[in-house]
XYZ file of C-alpha atoms in Angstrom:
348
model
C 6.582 -16.035 17.808
C 9.686 -17.630 16.266
C 10.517 -19.680 19.369
C 12.003 -22.607 17.431
C 15.372 -23.928 18.496
C 18.117 -22.495 16.249
C 19.858 -25.008 13.995
C 23.154 -24.969 12.144
C 23.027 -24.464 8.374
C 25.296 -23.070 5.675
C 24.761 -20.932 2.606
C 24.501 -24.109 0.508
C 21.554 -25.330 2.583
C 19.524 -22.326 1.397
C 20.360 -22.602 -2.302
C 17.962 -24.478 -4.580
C 18.662 -26.467 -7.728
C 16.838 -23.834 -9.799
C 18.759 -21.667 -12.256
C 18.652 -18.108 -10.914
C 17.225 -16.082 -13.768
C 17.377 -12.326 -13.507
C 19.038 -9.973 -15.957
C 22.852 -10.066 -15.677
C 23.886 -7.405 -13.172
C 20.439 -7.131 -11.537
C 20.531 -6.062 -7.897
C 18.240 -8.968 -7.014
C 21.241 -11.316 -7.148
C 22.981 -9.389 -4.363
C 19.825 -9.294 -2.212
C 19.310 -13.043 -2.652
C 22.866 -13.765 -1.507
C 22.512 -11.358 1.435
C 19.396 -13.214 2.586
C 20.904 -16.670 2.019
C 23.997 -15.696 4.007
C 21.931 -14.152 6.799
C 19.576 -17.107 7.362
C 22.328 -19.412 8.766
C 23.403 -16.628 11.117
C 19.828 -16.477 12.439
C 19.800 -20.208 13.153
C 16.813 -20.461 10.802
C 15.438 -23.869 9.830
C 14.386 -24.380 6.175
C 11.545 -26.647 7.359
C 10.039 -23.778 9.367
C 10.735 -20.961 6.909
C 8.327 -19.654 4.270
C 8.975 -17.084 1.530
C 5.852 -15.501 0.015
C 5.866 -13.241 -3.044
C 3.478 -11.516 -5.421
C 4.239 -10.663 -9.057
C 7.327 -8.954 -10.470
C 11.041 -9.540 -10.839
C 11.517 -9.690 -7.067
C 8.734 -12.243 -6.786
C 10.851 -15.024 -8.305
C 12.606 -15.083 -4.933
C 10.850 -18.169 -3.441
C 12.144 -20.367 -6.288
C 15.718 -19.654 -5.237
C 15.515 -20.236 -1.469
C 15.530 -23.830 -0.216
C 12.502 -23.498 2.046
C 8.763 -23.484 1.671
C 7.524 -20.823 -0.717
C 4.443 -19.349 -2.337
C 4.526 -17.382 -5.594
C 1.099 -15.779 -5.333
C -0.862 -13.198 -7.334
C -0.267 -9.530 -8.027
C -0.290 -7.463 -4.853
C -1.900 -10.152 -2.689
C 1.189 -11.664 -1.048
C 0.389 -9.953 2.309
C -3.011 -11.681 2.422
C -1.458 -15.103 1.755
C 1.314 -14.443 4.294
C -1.232 -13.410 6.926
C -3.176 -16.636 6.380
C 0.003 -18.695 6.644
C 0.979 -16.997 9.891
C -2.469 -17.469 11.416
C -2.562 -21.140 10.394
C 0.858 -21.803 11.950
C 2.185 -18.891 14.042
C 5.493 -20.669 14.655
C 6.503 -20.423 10.993
C 9.147 -17.854 10.090
C 7.479 -15.883 7.277
C 9.314 -13.607 4.829
C 7.288 -11.524 2.382
C 8.981 -10.374 -0.831
C 7.445 -7.603 -2.923
C 8.440 -4.721 -5.190
C 7.560 -1.065 -5.579
C 4.959 -1.925 -8.215
C 3.561 -5.097 -6.651
C 3.494 -3.657 -3.130
C 2.536 -0.019 -3.641
C 0.127 -0.058 -6.611
C -2.307 -2.964 -6.787
C -0.975 -4.296 -3.474
C -0.916 -1.050 -1.511
C -4.154 -1.848 0.288
C -2.963 -5.316 1.306
C 0.433 -4.019 2.399
C -1.199 -1.347 4.540
C -3.318 -3.905 6.390
C -0.529 -6.362 7.136
C 1.439 -3.450 8.625
C -1.371 -1.972 10.699
C -2.335 -5.430 11.981
C 1.292 -6.041 12.974
C 1.498 -9.610 11.690
C 4.833 -11.088 12.747
C 6.843 -11.375 9.515
C 9.699 -9.748 7.621
C 8.562 -7.660 4.631
C 11.228 -6.874 2.032
C 10.170 -4.296 -0.562
C 12.621 -4.159 -3.454
C 12.487 -0.622 -4.805
C 13.985 -0.067 -8.259
C 11.662 2.862 -9.094
C 10.438 1.182 -12.290
C 8.295 -1.696 -13.572
C 11.008 -4.096 -14.678
C 9.060 -7.267 -15.470
C 6.618 -5.490 -17.799
C 9.388 -3.683 -19.674
C 10.127 -0.392 -17.997
C 6.936 1.572 -17.338
C 7.078 4.117 -14.529
C 6.087 2.816 -11.081
C 4.594 4.422 -7.940
C 8.100 5.265 -6.705
C 9.507 6.615 -9.992
C 10.893 10.114 -9.668
C 9.215 13.071 -11.285
C 10.183 13.499 -14.962
C 11.099 9.796 -15.317
C 11.008 8.942 -19.036
C 9.591 5.497 -19.733
C 7.433 3.716 -22.343
C 4.351 4.853 -20.417
C 5.672 8.392 -19.809
C 7.718 9.302 -22.912
C 7.587 13.012 -21.997
C 8.446 12.373 -18.369
C 6.299 11.358 -15.410
C 4.320 14.132 -13.722
C 3.478 11.931 -10.698
C 4.890 12.709 -7.276
C 6.541 9.456 -6.123
C 5.391 7.407 -3.150
C 7.806 7.132 -0.228
C 7.775 3.461 0.889
C 9.095 4.106 4.408
C 6.692 7.000 4.970
C 3.883 4.752 3.719
C 4.909 2.039 6.177
C 5.024 4.438 9.122
C 1.688 5.932 8.129
C 0.209 2.434 8.000
C 1.258 1.792 11.584
C 4.439 -0.236 11.046
C 6.402 -0.831 14.245
C 9.689 -1.537 12.432
C 11.055 0.352 9.443
C 14.515 -0.253 8.018
C 16.276 0.610 4.804
C 19.272 -0.597 2.833
C 20.433 -1.208 -0.720
C 21.269 -4.288 -2.732
C 25.070 -4.377 -2.623
C 25.549 -2.829 0.813
C 27.611 -4.856 3.273
C 25.329 -3.496 6.005
C 22.142 -4.958 4.534
C 22.461 -8.228 6.528
C 22.503 -6.202 9.765
C 19.160 -4.652 8.801
C 17.752 -8.095 7.973
C 18.897 -9.463 11.333
C 17.286 -6.591 13.214
C 14.051 -7.077 11.277
C 14.043 -10.773 12.113
C 14.621 -10.072 15.810
C 11.651 -7.686 15.846
C 8.390 -9.251 17.026
C 5.785 -7.924 14.602
C 5.612 -6.684 11.025
C 9.128 -5.590 10.068
C 9.273 -3.480 6.893
C 12.563 -3.155 4.997
C 12.898 -0.981 1.902
C 15.791 -2.238 -0.246
C 16.958 -0.026 -3.098
C 17.636 -2.351 -6.036
C 19.405 -1.460 -9.253
C 17.473 -2.392 -12.412
C 20.329 -2.774 -14.856
C 18.093 -2.640 -17.955
C 15.327 -0.101 -17.395
C 16.595 2.187 -14.616
C 20.335 1.669 -14.512
C 22.310 3.384 -11.748
C 19.344 5.519 -10.628
C 20.624 5.195 -7.049
C 24.219 6.143 -7.820
C 23.608 9.554 -6.270
C 23.844 7.875 -2.857
C 24.769 4.200 -3.455
C 27.932 4.621 -5.569
C 31.001 3.624 -3.520
C 32.972 6.817 -4.179
C 31.942 9.480 -1.680
C 29.298 7.249 -0.078
C 30.255 8.508 3.402
C 28.857 11.927 2.536
C 25.604 10.657 1.050
C 24.586 7.863 3.419
C 23.357 8.249 6.996
C 23.446 4.827 8.638
C 21.265 4.812 11.732
C 21.649 2.661 14.828
C 19.756 2.996 18.086
C 21.752 4.906 20.707
C 24.370 6.084 18.212
C 24.949 9.711 17.082
C 23.667 10.600 13.603
C 26.988 11.174 11.885
C 28.071 10.984 8.260
C 30.977 12.098 6.118
C 34.679 11.810 6.894
C 37.735 13.997 7.180
C 38.884 12.699 3.790
C 35.734 13.891 2.019
C 35.201 17.351 3.453
C 34.689 16.745 7.136
C 32.394 14.914 9.507
C 28.820 16.177 9.717
C 25.787 15.311 11.764
C 22.035 15.707 12.011
C 20.740 18.120 14.625
C 17.388 19.583 15.598
C 16.486 23.052 14.360
C 14.406 24.047 17.391
C 13.115 27.249 15.839
C 11.550 25.430 12.870
C 11.053 22.040 14.549
C 12.928 20.359 11.715
C 16.234 18.608 11.148
C 19.396 20.301 9.912
C 22.963 19.396 8.961
C 25.745 20.632 11.258
C 29.527 20.537 11.038
C 31.406 18.415 13.594
C 34.776 19.855 14.638
C 37.481 17.635 16.131
C 35.023 14.821 16.696
C 33.023 16.811 19.247
C 29.547 15.878 18.015
C 27.939 16.696 21.384
C 28.895 20.376 21.171
C 27.575 20.470 17.620
C 24.174 19.327 18.893
C 24.147 16.093 16.906
C 21.155 13.932 17.768
C 21.541 10.454 19.185
C 19.239 8.109 17.296
C 16.264 6.836 19.274
C 14.707 4.010 17.266
C 11.574 4.108 19.432
C 10.845 7.764 18.592
C 8.104 7.644 15.958
C 8.137 11.417 15.361
C 11.866 11.311 14.673
C 11.374 8.370 12.297
C 8.806 10.351 10.303
C 11.205 13.300 10.094
C 14.045 11.088 8.904
C 12.164 9.326 6.101
C 10.859 12.656 4.786
C 14.305 14.283 4.531
C 14.897 15.629 1.007
C 17.863 13.838 -0.490
C 20.510 16.215 -1.789
C 20.074 18.617 1.077
C 20.523 15.625 3.421
C 22.175 12.211 3.149
C 19.963 9.156 2.594
C 18.894 7.688 5.981
C 19.436 3.924 6.126
C 19.730 1.196 8.709
C 17.236 0.887 11.571
C 14.963 3.901 11.276
C 12.229 2.755 13.659
C 11.951 -0.246 15.979
C 9.285 -0.226 18.699
C 7.612 -3.630 19.161
C 3.938 -4.042 20.037
C 1.686 -7.108 20.521
C 1.340 -9.063 17.290
C -1.865 -9.767 15.386
C -1.608 -13.538 15.566
C -1.032 -13.497 19.338
C -4.206 -11.435 19.746
C -6.169 -13.842 17.520
C -4.900 -16.858 19.488
C -5.871 -15.215 22.784
C -9.304 -14.329 21.435
C -9.888 -17.949 20.398
C -8.753 -19.150 23.812
C -11.231 -16.856 25.580
C -14.021 -17.814 23.200
C -13.528 -21.531 23.870
C -12.817 -21.273 27.615
C -15.079 -23.639 29.558
C -16.635 -25.008 26.382
C -16.465 -28.366 24.641
C -14.284 -27.825 21.565
C -14.457 -31.395 20.237
C -16.024 -31.305 16.759
C -17.050 -34.985 17.012
C -18.879 -34.490 20.296
C -20.523 -31.283 19.126
C -21.846 -32.998 16.017
C -23.262 -35.834 18.091
C -25.213 -33.507 20.408
C -28.913 -32.788 20.101
C -31.265 -34.508 17.681
C -29.233 -36.593 15.248
C -29.985 -39.502 12.952
C -28.076 -42.448 11.580
C -29.016 -42.908 7.910
C -28.952 -46.439 6.525
C -30.734 -47.813 3.459
C -34.075 -46.046 2.978
C -34.942 -45.572 6.631
C -33.823 -42.909 9.046
C -33.889 -44.082 12.636
C -33.821 -41.469 15.425
C -30.989 -41.990 17.880
């Protein structure tokens, strides 16, 4: 619901007195700062804000945000967050999880919070590795990833977090990466969305999976490898300095997406698609694009609000109690009751 009156805060108001302890150079530092800088811009109130996490490097997050927080158990953060939201729907709930916590033991719980459409922001930090437990391959690790648990290379096909979210019924799917200046814009859009807002954030694990995202996140040539999406804007990437502007168009013969060249800025003649964030079919096509042949889609991939779970529960309770006495004290006093005193029980 998030109908609280906005208040004025600063970055300092969201910093705790706890020493931030991640490995030097970890992408989690950048995500933490992005969130702490975004919260004042949202008019958020620390007294009405709750961060909930599971287990993993990302799950230290609640210690470092000056708000209410729950560091829960492995994979079960969505269940705790759902209970918090049902107990007090006006709280602003942020769920923090990782690719291991959220997509292995917690995959079932994550699916249900998405399909129920509980009104919260869900940040999944994806570093494609188990960092906290010393570098084993995770559900999102790429094929042939060498790790302590796969010394010859992983043979698993990786999970796609955004495809998982869409398949689970998510009504908002966004994507960014740790050091991107555009990440706060994705966080703001997620917060404005009424319902479960899922954001995949690529996060560099400096120790166990260093620079795995450099193929699209490295600053040099990023224009050619990143497709930043915004509702109502053409799907363009690249620049004249790096080989020309390109766009994403529809291959009508194969009902698939394709890359087209844009000449002299005339993207309409090239058939470049204008992003429609409410088009679920288009969102599925975008998150399944093979990177290398296509740039990495980021930004607001899908945003189509629907009634939230907690609003439906509140309405159900209202209808169930309509015209009925809801006073616990009066209900307990109805019917045949006794007052017990000493050894005798006297009927009232």
